[in-house]
Amino acid sequence: MRSAEWYAGDLRNSYIHRAWMRRGLPADAFDGRPHIAIANTASDLTPCNAHLNEVSRSVADGIHRAGGIALNLPVVSLGETQVRPTAMLWRNMAAMAIEEMLRANPIDGVVLLGGCDKTIPALLMGAASVDLPAVVVPGGPMLTGTFRGVPLGCGTDVWKLSEEVRAGTLSALEFQRSESSMIRSKGHCNTMGTASTMGLLAEVLGVTLPGVAGTPAPDSRLLEAAHATGVLAVELAHTDRRPSTVLSRASFLNAVVALAALGGSTNAVVHLLAIAGRLGIDLTLDDFDRAGANVPLLVDLLPAGRFLMDDLYRAGGLHAVLTEIRDLLDPAALTVTGRPFVDHLGDARVYDREVIRPREQPLQSHAGIAVLRGNLAPSGAVIKPAAASPHLLRHRGPALVFDSVEDVHARLDDPSLDVTADSVLVLRGCGPKGYPGMPEVGNLPLPAKLLAQGVRDMVRISDGRMSGTAYGTVVLHVAPEAAAGGPLAKVRTGDYITLDVPNRRLDVDDPAFLDRDPAPEAVKGYAAPVRGWERLYVDTVTQADTGADCDFLLGSSGDRVSRESH
């Protein structure tokens, strides 16, 4: 065992390592048993992950049952709803800290506990770079809440209800009353947002115990699965089954297929690209279109459909969805069990055909994430057709440009704003470098005067992201971003923009716009940090089309530590 490099022998340093751990551990804890860290993102300030301490205890019980030593390891936790300016700013930092702590400590494997949007990606990025045996336990979605007798989708209905307040069709008091109804239990968002998407895709990638992803957070079966995962973690350490031996290009292409069938979040694009980059796996933005564009959307879940995550679980869950498209999955992709992922689908059945549609009767026959290119996005941009208005997937209109989020707040509801339903709302300065951190602001609100006219969707274009719980005809992740010298910086209000999703195009009609200098107002809004993580991030972050990782974090360094500490 790797931990024996710290503990074995009679030298002074071995004594130090053992003695300071002898606070309840018996002597045979150091006789070659696997020492398994539980990388725990539980935090009261990450409310979606607050229950992971309970999950951790079940994992520890499983580790002990299998003869291992369980070690709680609190790691950086990122609360999507809480931290400013955006949790994405610290995803790479969290991954770096996790990697370094796993490498620096005497452990033989790790169980990764995550739930909220950035936590599972950060955990997997860090674990991939240190490449110790690792397995994920997703924290699971919350239960469905209701308001005025109607189910609420957390996140999605925030956007919907807030627009109704601005339109004057819902009172501010009623809006406030919906708060406690929406968040009914422990767990992460119950829509097919980023947290649900990444939990499910972690299983498709092969890094969870098969069958656990999507289990609601309050469900006792999550604790049962956590216990079994602890047992599995000891097996992984004994067999030296590492992420590099499980994850492959086939694993990631299976995840792209599943992303389309589930109607998953656009944020999965930057996360999967970043994880693949840590492993040296050749995954590109175009793979999302090639592998996912012709996959049918089978799951009728908000924001693309009607139901919520506990409906998906009772309807048969992830495995039932993927049995419908088993032939589209690469059978060579493995899991932490050592067996191919498709072998674990077994005879999974669908128990509610309203929630999980038959392949012959999908919500959409061609779902997935569409990758757009053109003179406005030479390195690519993405849109989620399943969450867009069909009539806007081909659209031409004049740009209305906003140079920052603050500019949006200052002008959007001005009654004199020159805007119509045909306008294309453009927001820039919100990419990885520009904000910094690429926040979830791409689904910018609609102008109040148009809401009053009954307009509920418009084409919006941004170099930022949007919440996986959001919806609308929103073009995101435009690359290069404005702050990195991308064409978005040169667009002016009044320029005509053509969006053509079927032909994968995003263009300013007059290509002469590229000869302009960047708009001075845009440049003024770009981030210019002078110190700390923000400075390091802005100086080294890559663009969205390659995962928005920091260039010095790409690849891996392995688990070896060559020098002693005393």
Coordinates of C-alpha atoms in Angstrom, one line a residue:
M1 CA 0.0 0.0 0.0
R2 CA 1.1 3.5 -0.8
S3 CA 0.4 4.5 2.9
A4 CA 3.2 2.1 4.0
E5 CA 5.7 4.6 2.6
W6 CA 4.7 6.8 5.6
Y7 CA 3.9 4.2 8.3
A8 CA 6.1 1.1 7.7
G9 CA 9.4 0.6 9.5
D10 CA 11.1 1.7 12.7
L11 CA 12.7 4.9 11.7
R12 CA 12.0 8.2 13.4
N13 CA 9.8 9.6 10.6
S14 CA 7.7 6.4 10.5
Y15 CA 7.2 6.8 14.3
I16 CA 6.1 10.4 13.8
H17 CA 3.6 9.5 11.1
R18 CA 2.1 6.7 13.2
A19 CA 2.2 8.3 16.6
W20 CA 0.2 11.4 15.6
M21 CA -2.5 9.2 14.1
R22 CA -2.8 7.0 17.2
R23 CA -5.8 8.9 18.6
G24 CA -8.1 6.0 18.7
L25 CA -6.5 3.9 15.9
P26 CA -5.1 0.5 17.0
A27 CA -1.7 -0.6 16.1
D28 CA -3.0 -2.9 13.4
A29 CA -4.3 0.1 11.5
F30 CA -0.8 0.4 10.2
D31 CA -0.2 -3.2 9.2
G32 CA -0.9 -2.6 5.5
R33 CA -4.6 -2.0 5.5
P34 CA -5.8 0.5 2.9
H35 CA -6.2 4.0 4.2
I36 CA -9.1 5.6 2.3
A37 CA -9.8 9.4 2.4
I38 CA -13.3 10.6 2.2
A39 CA -13.0 13.9 0.3
N40 CA -16.0 15.6 1.8
T41 CA -17.5 18.9 0.4
A42 CA -20.0 19.2 3.2
S43 CA -20.5 22.8 4.3
D44 CA -23.3 24.9 5.8
L45 CA -22.5 27.5 3.2
T46 CA -23.0 24.9 0.4
P47 CA -26.6 24.0 1.4
C48 CA -27.0 21.4 -1.3
N49 CA -24.0 19.5 0.2
A50 CA -24.8 20.0 3.9
H51 CA -26.1 16.4 4.3
L52 CA -22.8 14.9 3.1
N53 CA -21.5 14.5 6.6
E54 CA -24.2 11.9 7.1
V55 CA -23.3 10.2 3.8
S56 CA -19.7 10.2 4.9
R57 CA -20.5 8.2 8.0
S58 CA -22.1 5.5 5.9
V59 CA -19.1 5.5 3.6
A60 CA -16.8 5.1 6.6
D61 CA -18.8 2.2 7.9
G62 CA -18.4 0.5 4.6
I63 CA -14.6 1.1 4.6
H64 CA -14.3 -0.3 8.1
R65 CA -16.4 -3.3 7.2
A66 CA -14.1 -4.1 4.3
G67 CA -11.0 -3.9 6.5
G68 CA -9.9 -0.4 5.6
I69 CA -9.2 2.7 7.6
A70 CA -11.6 5.6 6.8
L71 CA -10.2 9.2 7.1
N72 CA -12.4 12.3 6.8
L73 CA -10.8 14.9 4.5
P74 CA -12.8 18.2 4.3
V75 CA -12.0 19.8 1.0
V76 CA -12.9 23.1 -0.7
S77 CA -16.7 23.4 -1.1
L78 CA -18.4 25.7 -3.6
G79 CA -22.0 26.8 -2.9
E80 CA -23.4 27.7 -6.3
T81 CA -26.1 29.9 -4.7
Q82 CA -23.9 31.6 -2.2
V83 CA -20.4 32.5 -3.4
R84 CA -19.7 35.7 -5.4
P85 CA -18.8 36.6 -8.1
T86 CA -19.3 33.0 -9.3
A87 CA -18.5 29.5 -8.1
M88 CA -16.9 28.8 -11.4
L89 CA -14.0 31.1 -10.5
W90 CA -12.9 28.6 -7.9
R91 CA -13.6 25.3 -9.6
N92 CA -10.0 25.0 -10.8
M93 CA -8.7 26.2 -7.4
A94 CA -10.8 23.5 -5.6
A95 CA -9.5 20.9 -8.0
M96 CA -5.9 22.0 -7.4
A97 CA -6.3 21.9 -3.6
I98 CA -8.0 18.5 -3.8
E99 CA -5.2 17.1 -6.0
E100 CA -2.5 18.4 -3.7
M101 CA -4.1 17.1 -0.5
L102 CA -4.7 13.7 -2.0
R103 CA -1.0 13.5 -3.2
A104 CA 0.5 14.9 0.0
N105 CA -1.2 12.6 2.5
P106 CA -0.7 8.9 3.3
I107 CA -3.8 7.5 1.6
D108 CA -4.3 4.6 -0.8
G109 CA -7.6 5.6 -2.3
V110 CA -10.4 8.2 -2.0
V111 CA -14.2 8.4 -2.0
L112 CA -15.4 11.7 -3.5
L113 CA -18.5 13.2 -2.0
G114 CA -20.1 16.0 -4.1
G115 CA -23.5 17.4 -5.1
C116 CA -23.6 21.1 -5.9
D117 CA -22.7 22.1 -9.4
K118 CA -18.9 22.6 -9.2
T119 CA -18.1 20.0 -6.6
I120 CA -18.2 16.8 -8.6
P121 CA -16.3 18.4 -11.5
A122 CA -13.6 19.8 -9.1
L123 CA -13.4 16.4 -7.3
L124 CA -13.0 14.5 -10.5
M125 CA -10.5 17.0 -12.0
G126 CA -8.3 16.7 -8.9
A127 CA -8.6 13.0 -8.6
A128 CA -7.8 12.5 -12.2
S129 CA -4.6 14.6 -11.9
V130 CA -3.3 12.6 -8.8
D131 CA -4.7 9.3 -10.2
L132 CA -5.2 7.4 -6.9
P133 CA -8.0 4.9 -6.9
A134 CA -11.2 7.0 -6.6
V135 CA -15.0 6.6 -6.6
V136 CA -17.8 9.2 -6.4
V137 CA -20.9 9.3 -4.3
P138 CA -23.3 11.9 -5.7
G139 CA -25.2 13.7 -3.0
G140 CA -28.5 13.4 -4.8
P141 CA -31.4 15.8 -5.6
M142 CA -33.9 17.2 -3.2
L143 CA -37.6 16.1 -3.2
T144 CA -40.2 18.0 -5.1
G145 CA -41.9 20.9 -3.4
T146 CA -45.2 22.4 -4.4
F147 CA -46.6 26.0 -4.4
R148 CA -50.3 26.7 -4.9
G149 CA -50.8 23.0 -5.7
V150 CA -48.2 23.0 -8.5
P151 CA -44.8 21.2 -8.4
L152 CA -41.8 23.6 -8.3
G153 CA -38.5 23.0 -10.1
C154 CA -35.8 24.7 -8.1
G155 CA -33.9 27.1 -10.3
T156 CA -36.1 26.8 -13.3
D157 CA -39.2 28.2 -11.5
V158 CA -37.0 30.9 -9.9
W159 CA -36.5 32.3 -13.4
K160 CA -40.1 31.8 -14.4
L161 CA -41.6 33.3 -11.2
S162 CA -39.3 36.3 -11.1
E163 CA -40.2 37.2 -14.7
E164 CA -43.9 37.0 -13.7
V165 CA -43.2 39.4 -10.9
R166 CA -41.5 41.8 -13.3
A167 CA -44.4 41.4 -15.7
G168 CA -46.9 42.3 -13.0
T169 CA -48.7 38.9 -13.0
L170 CA -47.4 37.7 -9.6
S171 CA -47.0 39.7 -6.4
A172 CA -43.7 40.1 -4.7
L173 CA -45.3 38.6 -1.5
E174 CA -46.5 35.5 -3.3
F175 CA -43.0 35.2 -4.9
Q176 CA -41.4 35.3 -1.4
R177 CA -43.9 32.7 -0.1
S178 CA -42.7 30.2 -2.7
E179 CA -39.1 30.2 -1.2
S180 CA -39.7 27.6 1.5
S181 CA -42.0 25.6 -0.8
M182 CA -39.3 25.3 -3.5
I183 CA -36.5 24.0 -1.2
R184 CA -38.3 21.1 0.5
S185 CA -35.5 18.9 1.7
K186 CA -31.8 18.2 1.7
G187 CA -30.1 17.7 -1.7
H188 CA -29.2 19.6 -4.8
C189 CA -31.5 21.1 -7.5
N190 CA -34.3 18.7 -8.5
T191 CA -34.4 19.9 -12.1
M192 CA -32.0 18.6 -14.8
G193 CA -29.6 21.3 -13.9
T194 CA -25.8 21.0 -13.6
A195 CA -25.8 19.2 -10.3
S196 CA -28.2 16.5 -11.5
T197 CA -26.4 16.3 -14.8
M198 CA -23.0 15.9 -13.4
G199 CA -24.1 13.3 -10.8
L200 CA -25.7 11.2 -13.6
L201 CA -22.8 11.7 -15.9
A202 CA -20.3 10.6 -13.2
E203 CA -22.1 7.3 -13.3
V204 CA -22.0 7.1 -17.1
L205 CA -18.3 7.9 -17.0
G206 CA -17.9 4.8 -14.8
V207 CA -16.7 6.5 -11.5
T208 CA -19.7 5.7 -9.2
L209 CA -21.2 2.5 -7.9
P210 CA -23.6 1.5 -10.6
G211 CA -27.2 2.5 -9.8
V212 CA -26.5 5.2 -7.3
A213 CA -26.7 8.3 -9.4
G214 CA -30.0 10.2 -9.2
T215 CA -31.0 8.7 -5.8
P216 CA -32.8 11.5 -3.9
A217 CA -30.7 12.9 -1.1
P218 CA -33.3 12.0 1.7
D219 CA -33.7 8.4 0.4
S220 CA -32.3 5.8 2.7
R221 CA -31.0 3.9 -0.3
L222 CA -28.4 6.7 -0.7
L223 CA -26.9 5.7 2.6
E224 CA -27.0 2.1 1.6
A225 CA -25.2 2.9 -1.6
A226 CA -22.7 5.0 0.3
H227 CA -21.9 2.1 2.6
A228 CA -21.4 -0.2 -0.5
T229 CA -19.2 2.5 -2.0
G230 CA -16.9 2.4 1.1
V231 CA -16.6 -1.4 0.6
L232 CA -15.8 -0.8 -3.1
A233 CA -13.1 1.8 -2.3
V234 CA -11.1 -0.8 -0.3
E235 CA -11.3 -3.1 -3.3
L236 CA -10.1 -0.3 -5.6
A237 CA -7.1 0.2 -3.4
H238 CA -6.3 -3.5 -3.3
T239 CA -6.6 -3.9 -7.1
D240 CA -4.9 -0.5 -7.8
R241 CA -7.9 0.4 -10.1
R242 CA -7.2 4.1 -10.8
P243 CA -9.1 6.8 -12.9
S244 CA -6.6 6.4 -15.7
T245 CA -7.5 2.7 -16.0
V246 CA -11.3 3.3 -15.9
L247 CA -11.8 6.5 -17.9
S248 CA -11.3 6.5 -21.7
R249 CA -12.4 8.4 -24.7
A250 CA -15.2 5.9 -25.0
S251 CA -16.3 6.8 -21.4
F252 CA -16.6 10.5 -22.4
L253 CA -18.4 9.8 -25.6
N254 CA -21.0 7.7 -23.7
A255 CA -21.4 10.7 -21.3
V256 CA -22.1 12.9 -24.3
V257 CA -24.8 10.5 -25.6
A258 CA -26.3 10.4 -22.1
L259 CA -26.2 14.2 -21.8
A260 CA -28.4 14.4 -24.9
A261 CA -30.9 11.7 -23.9
L262 CA -31.3 13.3 -20.4
G263 CA -31.6 16.9 -21.7
G264 CA -28.6 17.8 -19.5
S265 CA -27.0 21.1 -18.7
T266 CA -24.8 23.0 -21.1
N267 CA -22.3 23.4 -18.2
A268 CA -21.5 19.7 -18.6
V269 CA -19.6 20.7 -21.8
V270 CA -16.9 22.8 -19.9
H271 CA -16.7 20.2 -17.1
L272 CA -16.3 17.1 -19.3
L273 CA -13.7 18.9 -21.4
A274 CA -11.8 19.9 -18.3
I275 CA -11.8 16.4 -16.7
A276 CA -10.7 14.9 -20.0
G277 CA -7.9 17.5 -20.2
R278 CA -6.6 16.3 -16.8
L279 CA -6.4 12.7 -18.2
G280 CA -4.9 13.6 -21.6
I281 CA -8.0 12.3 -23.4
D282 CA -8.7 13.8 -26.8
L283 CA -12.2 15.2 -26.3
T284 CA -13.2 18.3 -28.3
L285 CA -16.1 20.7 -28.5
D286 CA -17.1 19.1 -31.8
D287 CA -17.5 15.7 -30.2
F288 CA -20.5 17.0 -28.3
D289 CA -22.2 17.7 -31.6
R290 CA -21.0 14.6 -33.5
A291 CA -21.9 12.2 -30.7
G292 CA -24.9 13.9 -29.3
A293 CA -26.8 15.8 -32.1
N294 CA -28.8 12.8 -33.3
V295 CA -29.6 11.3 -29.9
P296 CA -33.3 11.6 -29.0
L297 CA -34.3 13.5 -25.9
L298 CA -36.1 10.9 -23.7
V299 CA -36.4 12.5 -20.3
D300 CA -39.4 14.8 -19.8
L301 CA -37.8 16.9 -17.0
L302 CA -37.5 20.6 -16.3
P303 CA -36.1 22.8 -17.8
A304 CA -36.7 21.0 -21.1
G305 CA -39.9 19.2 -20.0
R306 CA -42.3 18.8 -17.1
F307 CA -41.2 16.5 -14.4
L308 CA -38.4 16.5 -11.7
M309 CA -35.6 14.3 -10.5
D310 CA -37.5 12.2 -8.0
D311 CA -40.0 11.4 -10.8
L312 CA -37.1 10.2 -12.9
Y313 CA -35.9 8.0 -10.0
R314 CA -39.4 6.4 -9.5
A315 CA -39.8 6.0 -13.3
G316 CA -36.7 3.7 -13.5
G317 CA -33.8 6.2 -13.3
L318 CA -30.7 6.5 -15.4
H319 CA -30.4 2.9 -16.3
A320 CA -33.9 2.7 -17.7
V321 CA -33.2 5.8 -19.9
L322 CA -30.0 4.3 -21.3
T323 CA -31.6 0.9 -22.1
E324 CA -33.6 2.8 -24.7
I325 CA -30.4 3.8 -26.5
R326 CA -28.0 1.0 -25.5
D327 CA -26.9 0.6 -29.1
L328 CA -25.5 4.1 -29.0
L329 CA -23.2 3.4 -26.1
D330 CA -19.7 2.1 -26.5
P331 CA -19.5 -1.3 -24.8
A332 CA -15.7 -0.9 -24.2
A333 CA -16.1 1.8 -21.6
L334 CA -15.4 0.5 -18.1
T335 CA -16.5 1.3 -14.6
V336 CA -14.9 1.3 -11.2
T337 CA -16.3 -2.3 -10.8
G338 CA -13.9 -3.4 -13.5
R339 CA -16.7 -4.3 -15.8
P340 CA -18.1 -2.4 -18.8
F341 CA -20.7 0.2 -18.0
V342 CA -23.3 -1.3 -20.4
D343 CA -23.2 -4.6 -18.5
H344 CA -24.7 -2.9 -15.5
L345 CA -27.8 -1.8 -17.4
G346 CA -29.1 -5.3 -17.1
D347 CA -32.8 -5.5 -17.5
A348 CA -33.7 -2.0 -16.3
R349 CA -37.3 -1.2 -17.0
V350 CA -39.2 2.0 -17.5
Y351 CA -42.2 2.4 -15.0
D352 CA -43.6 5.7 -16.2
R353 CA -43.6 6.4 -20.0
E354 CA -44.6 10.0 -19.4
V355 CA -41.3 10.7 -17.6
I356 CA -39.1 8.5 -19.7
R357 CA -40.3 8.4 -23.3
P358 CA -39.9 5.4 -25.6
R359 CA -37.2 5.9 -28.2
E360 CA -39.8 5.9 -30.9
Q361 CA -41.8 8.8 -29.2
P362 CA -39.1 11.2 -27.8
L363 CA -39.6 14.7 -26.7
Q364 CA -37.2 15.6 -29.5
S365 CA -35.7 13.3 -32.1
H366 CA -32.4 15.3 -32.3
A367 CA -31.4 16.7 -29.0
G368 CA -28.0 17.2 -27.5
I369 CA -25.9 20.3 -27.4
A370 CA -25.5 22.1 -30.7
V371 CA -22.1 23.7 -31.4
L372 CA -22.3 26.9 -33.4
R373 CA -19.5 28.5 -35.4
G374 CA -19.3 31.6 -37.5
N375 CA -17.6 35.1 -37.5
L376 CA -19.1 35.8 -34.1
A377 CA -17.8 32.5 -32.5
P378 CA -14.8 31.2 -34.5
S379 CA -13.8 28.8 -31.7
G380 CA -17.4 27.8 -31.0
A381 CA -20.4 28.5 -29.0
V382 CA -23.2 26.2 -27.6
I383 CA -26.9 26.2 -27.4
K384 CA -29.3 23.7 -25.9
P385 CA -32.1 23.3 -28.4
A386 CA -34.2 21.2 -26.0
A387 CA -34.6 24.3 -23.8
A388 CA -35.1 26.8 -26.6
S389 CA -38.1 28.1 -28.4
P390 CA -38.4 26.2 -31.8
H391 CA -39.4 29.3 -33.7
L392 CA -36.2 31.1 -32.6
L393 CA -33.7 28.4 -33.7
R394 CA -33.5 30.2 -37.0
H395 CA -33.6 34.0 -36.3
R396 CA -32.2 37.2 -37.7
G397 CA -32.4 40.5 -35.7
P398 CA -30.6 43.6 -34.6
A399 CA -28.2 43.4 -31.7
L400 CA -28.8 45.2 -28.5
V401 CA -25.4 45.1 -26.8
F402 CA -24.7 45.2 -23.0
D403 CA -21.1 45.6 -21.9
S404 CA -21.5 44.1 -18.4
V405 CA -24.1 42.6 -16.0
E406 CA -24.2 46.0 -14.4
D407 CA -25.1 47.5 -17.8
V408 CA -28.0 45.1 -18.0
H409 CA -29.3 46.0 -14.6
A410 CA -29.0 49.7 -15.4
R411 CA -30.8 49.7 -18.8
L412 CA -32.9 46.6 -19.3
D413 CA -36.1 48.0 -17.8
D414 CA -35.8 51.5 -19.1
P415 CA -39.2 52.2 -20.9
S416 CA -37.3 54.1 -23.6
L417 CA -35.0 51.1 -24.4
D418 CA -35.0 50.6 -28.2
V419 CA -35.9 46.9 -28.2
T420 CA -38.4 44.6 -29.9
A421 CA -39.1 40.9 -29.7
D422 CA -36.9 40.5 -32.8
S423 CA -33.9 42.0 -31.1
V424 CA -30.9 39.9 -30.2
L425 CA -29.7 40.6 -26.7
V426 CA -25.9 40.4 -26.5
L427 CA -24.0 40.3 -23.2
R428 CA -20.2 40.4 -23.2
G429 CA -17.4 40.6 -20.7
C430 CA -18.7 37.5 -18.9
G431 CA -16.2 34.9 -20.1
P432 CA -13.5 33.1 -18.0
K433 CA -11.2 36.1 -18.1
G434 CA -13.6 39.0 -18.4
Y435 CA -15.8 38.6 -15.3
P436 CA -13.7 36.7 -14.1
G437 CA -14.9 33.1 -13.8
M438 CA -17.6 32.8 -16.5
P439 CA -20.8 33.3 -14.4
E440 CA -24.3 32.0 -15.0
V441 CA -25.7 35.2 -16.4
G442 CA -26.2 34.3 -20.1
N443 CA -29.9 33.8 -19.6
L444 CA -30.3 37.5 -19.0
P445 CA -33.8 38.7 -18.1
L446 CA -36.1 40.0 -20.8
P447 CA -36.9 43.7 -21.0
A448 CA -39.9 44.7 -18.8
K449 CA -41.7 46.4 -21.6
L450 CA -41.6 43.1 -23.7
L451 CA -42.7 41.0 -20.7
A452 CA -45.7 43.3 -20.4
Q453 CA -46.5 42.5 -24.0
G454 CA -46.4 38.8 -23.4
V455 CA -42.9 38.0 -24.7
R456 CA -41.3 35.1 -22.8
D457 CA -38.3 34.3 -24.9
M458 CA -35.7 36.1 -27.1
V459 CA -32.4 35.2 -28.7
R460 CA -29.6 35.9 -26.2
I461 CA -25.9 35.6 -26.8
S462 CA -23.1 35.7 -24.3
D463 CA -19.6 34.6 -23.5
G464 CA -20.8 33.5 -20.1
R465 CA -22.7 30.5 -19.0
M466 CA -26.3 29.9 -17.7
S467 CA -27.6 27.8 -14.9
G468 CA -28.4 24.2 -16.0
T469 CA -31.9 24.9 -14.5
A470 CA -32.5 27.8 -16.9
Y471 CA -34.2 27.8 -20.3
G472 CA -34.6 29.8 -23.4
T473 CA -33.0 30.5 -26.7
V474 CA -29.6 31.3 -25.2
V475 CA -26.3 31.0 -27.0
L476 CA -23.5 30.5 -24.5
H477 CA -19.7 30.0 -24.1
V478 CA -18.9 32.2 -27.1
A479 CA -15.2 31.7 -27.8
P480 CA -12.9 33.4 -27.9
E481 CA -14.6 35.6 -25.3
A482 CA -14.6 39.4 -25.6
A483 CA -11.9 39.9 -23.0
A484 CA -9.6 37.4 -24.9
G485 CA -9.9 39.4 -28.1
G486 CA -12.9 37.6 -29.5
P487 CA -15.2 39.2 -32.1
L488 CA -17.9 39.6 -29.5
A489 CA -15.9 42.7 -28.3
K490 CA -16.5 44.4 -31.7
V491 CA -20.2 44.0 -32.1
R492 CA -22.3 47.2 -31.8
T493 CA -26.0 47.8 -31.1
G494 CA -27.8 47.7 -34.4
D495 CA -25.6 45.1 -36.1
Y496 CA -27.7 42.3 -37.6
I497 CA -27.0 38.9 -36.2
T498 CA -28.2 35.6 -37.8
L499 CA -28.6 32.5 -35.6
D500 CA -29.1 29.3 -37.6
V501 CA -29.0 26.3 -35.3
P502 CA -29.9 23.7 -37.9
N503 CA -26.8 24.7 -39.9
R504 CA -24.7 25.4 -36.8
R505 CA -24.0 29.1 -37.6
L506 CA -23.7 32.3 -35.6
D507 CA -22.8 35.3 -37.7
V508 CA -22.9 39.1 -37.8
D509 CA -24.3 39.7 -41.3
D510 CA -21.7 42.3 -42.2
P511 CA -18.3 40.7 -41.8
A512 CA -16.6 44.1 -42.0
F513 CA -17.4 44.4 -38.2
L514 CA -14.2 42.4 -37.7
D515 CA -12.2 45.4 -38.9
R516 CA -13.3 47.5 -35.9
D517 CA -11.4 48.0 -32.7
P518 CA -13.0 46.5 -29.6
A519 CA -15.7 48.7 -28.1
P520 CA -14.1 50.9 -25.4
E521 CA -17.1 50.5 -23.1
A522 CA -16.6 46.7 -23.2
V523 CA -12.9 46.9 -22.4
K524 CA -13.6 49.1 -19.3
G525 CA -15.7 46.3 -17.8
Y526 CA -13.1 43.5 -18.0
A527 CA -11.6 42.1 -14.8
A528 CA -8.2 43.3 -13.9
P529 CA -7.3 41.7 -10.6
V530 CA -3.9 42.7 -9.1
R531 CA -3.3 39.7 -6.7
G532 CA -4.4 36.4 -5.4
W533 CA -6.3 33.6 -7.1
E534 CA -8.2 36.0 -9.3
R535 CA -4.9 37.3 -10.8
L536 CA -3.5 33.8 -11.3
Y537 CA -6.8 32.6 -12.8
V538 CA -7.1 35.5 -15.3
D539 CA -3.5 35.1 -16.3
T540 CA -3.8 31.3 -17.0
V541 CA -7.4 30.3 -17.7
T542 CA -8.1 28.7 -21.1
Q543 CA -11.2 29.4 -23.1
A544 CA -14.6 27.7 -22.8
D545 CA -14.1 25.6 -25.9
T546 CA -11.3 23.7 -24.1
G547 CA -12.9 23.5 -20.6
A548 CA -11.8 26.8 -19.0
D549 CA -9.1 25.1 -17.0
C550 CA -5.9 26.8 -16.0
D551 CA -3.1 26.1 -18.5
F552 CA -0.7 25.0 -15.7
L553 CA -3.2 22.4 -14.4
L554 CA -3.7 20.5 -17.6
G555 CA -2.6 16.9 -17.4
S556 CA -1.5 15.0 -14.2
S557 CA 1.4 14.7 -11.9
G558 CA 0.6 11.3 -10.4
D559 CA 0.6 10.3 -6.8
R560 CA 4.3 10.2 -6.0
V561 CA 5.9 12.4 -3.3
S562 CA 9.7 12.0 -3.3
R563 CA 10.8 13.8 -0.1
E564 CA 10.1 13.4 3.6
S565 CA 8.6 16.1 5.8
H566 CA 11.0 15.8 8.7

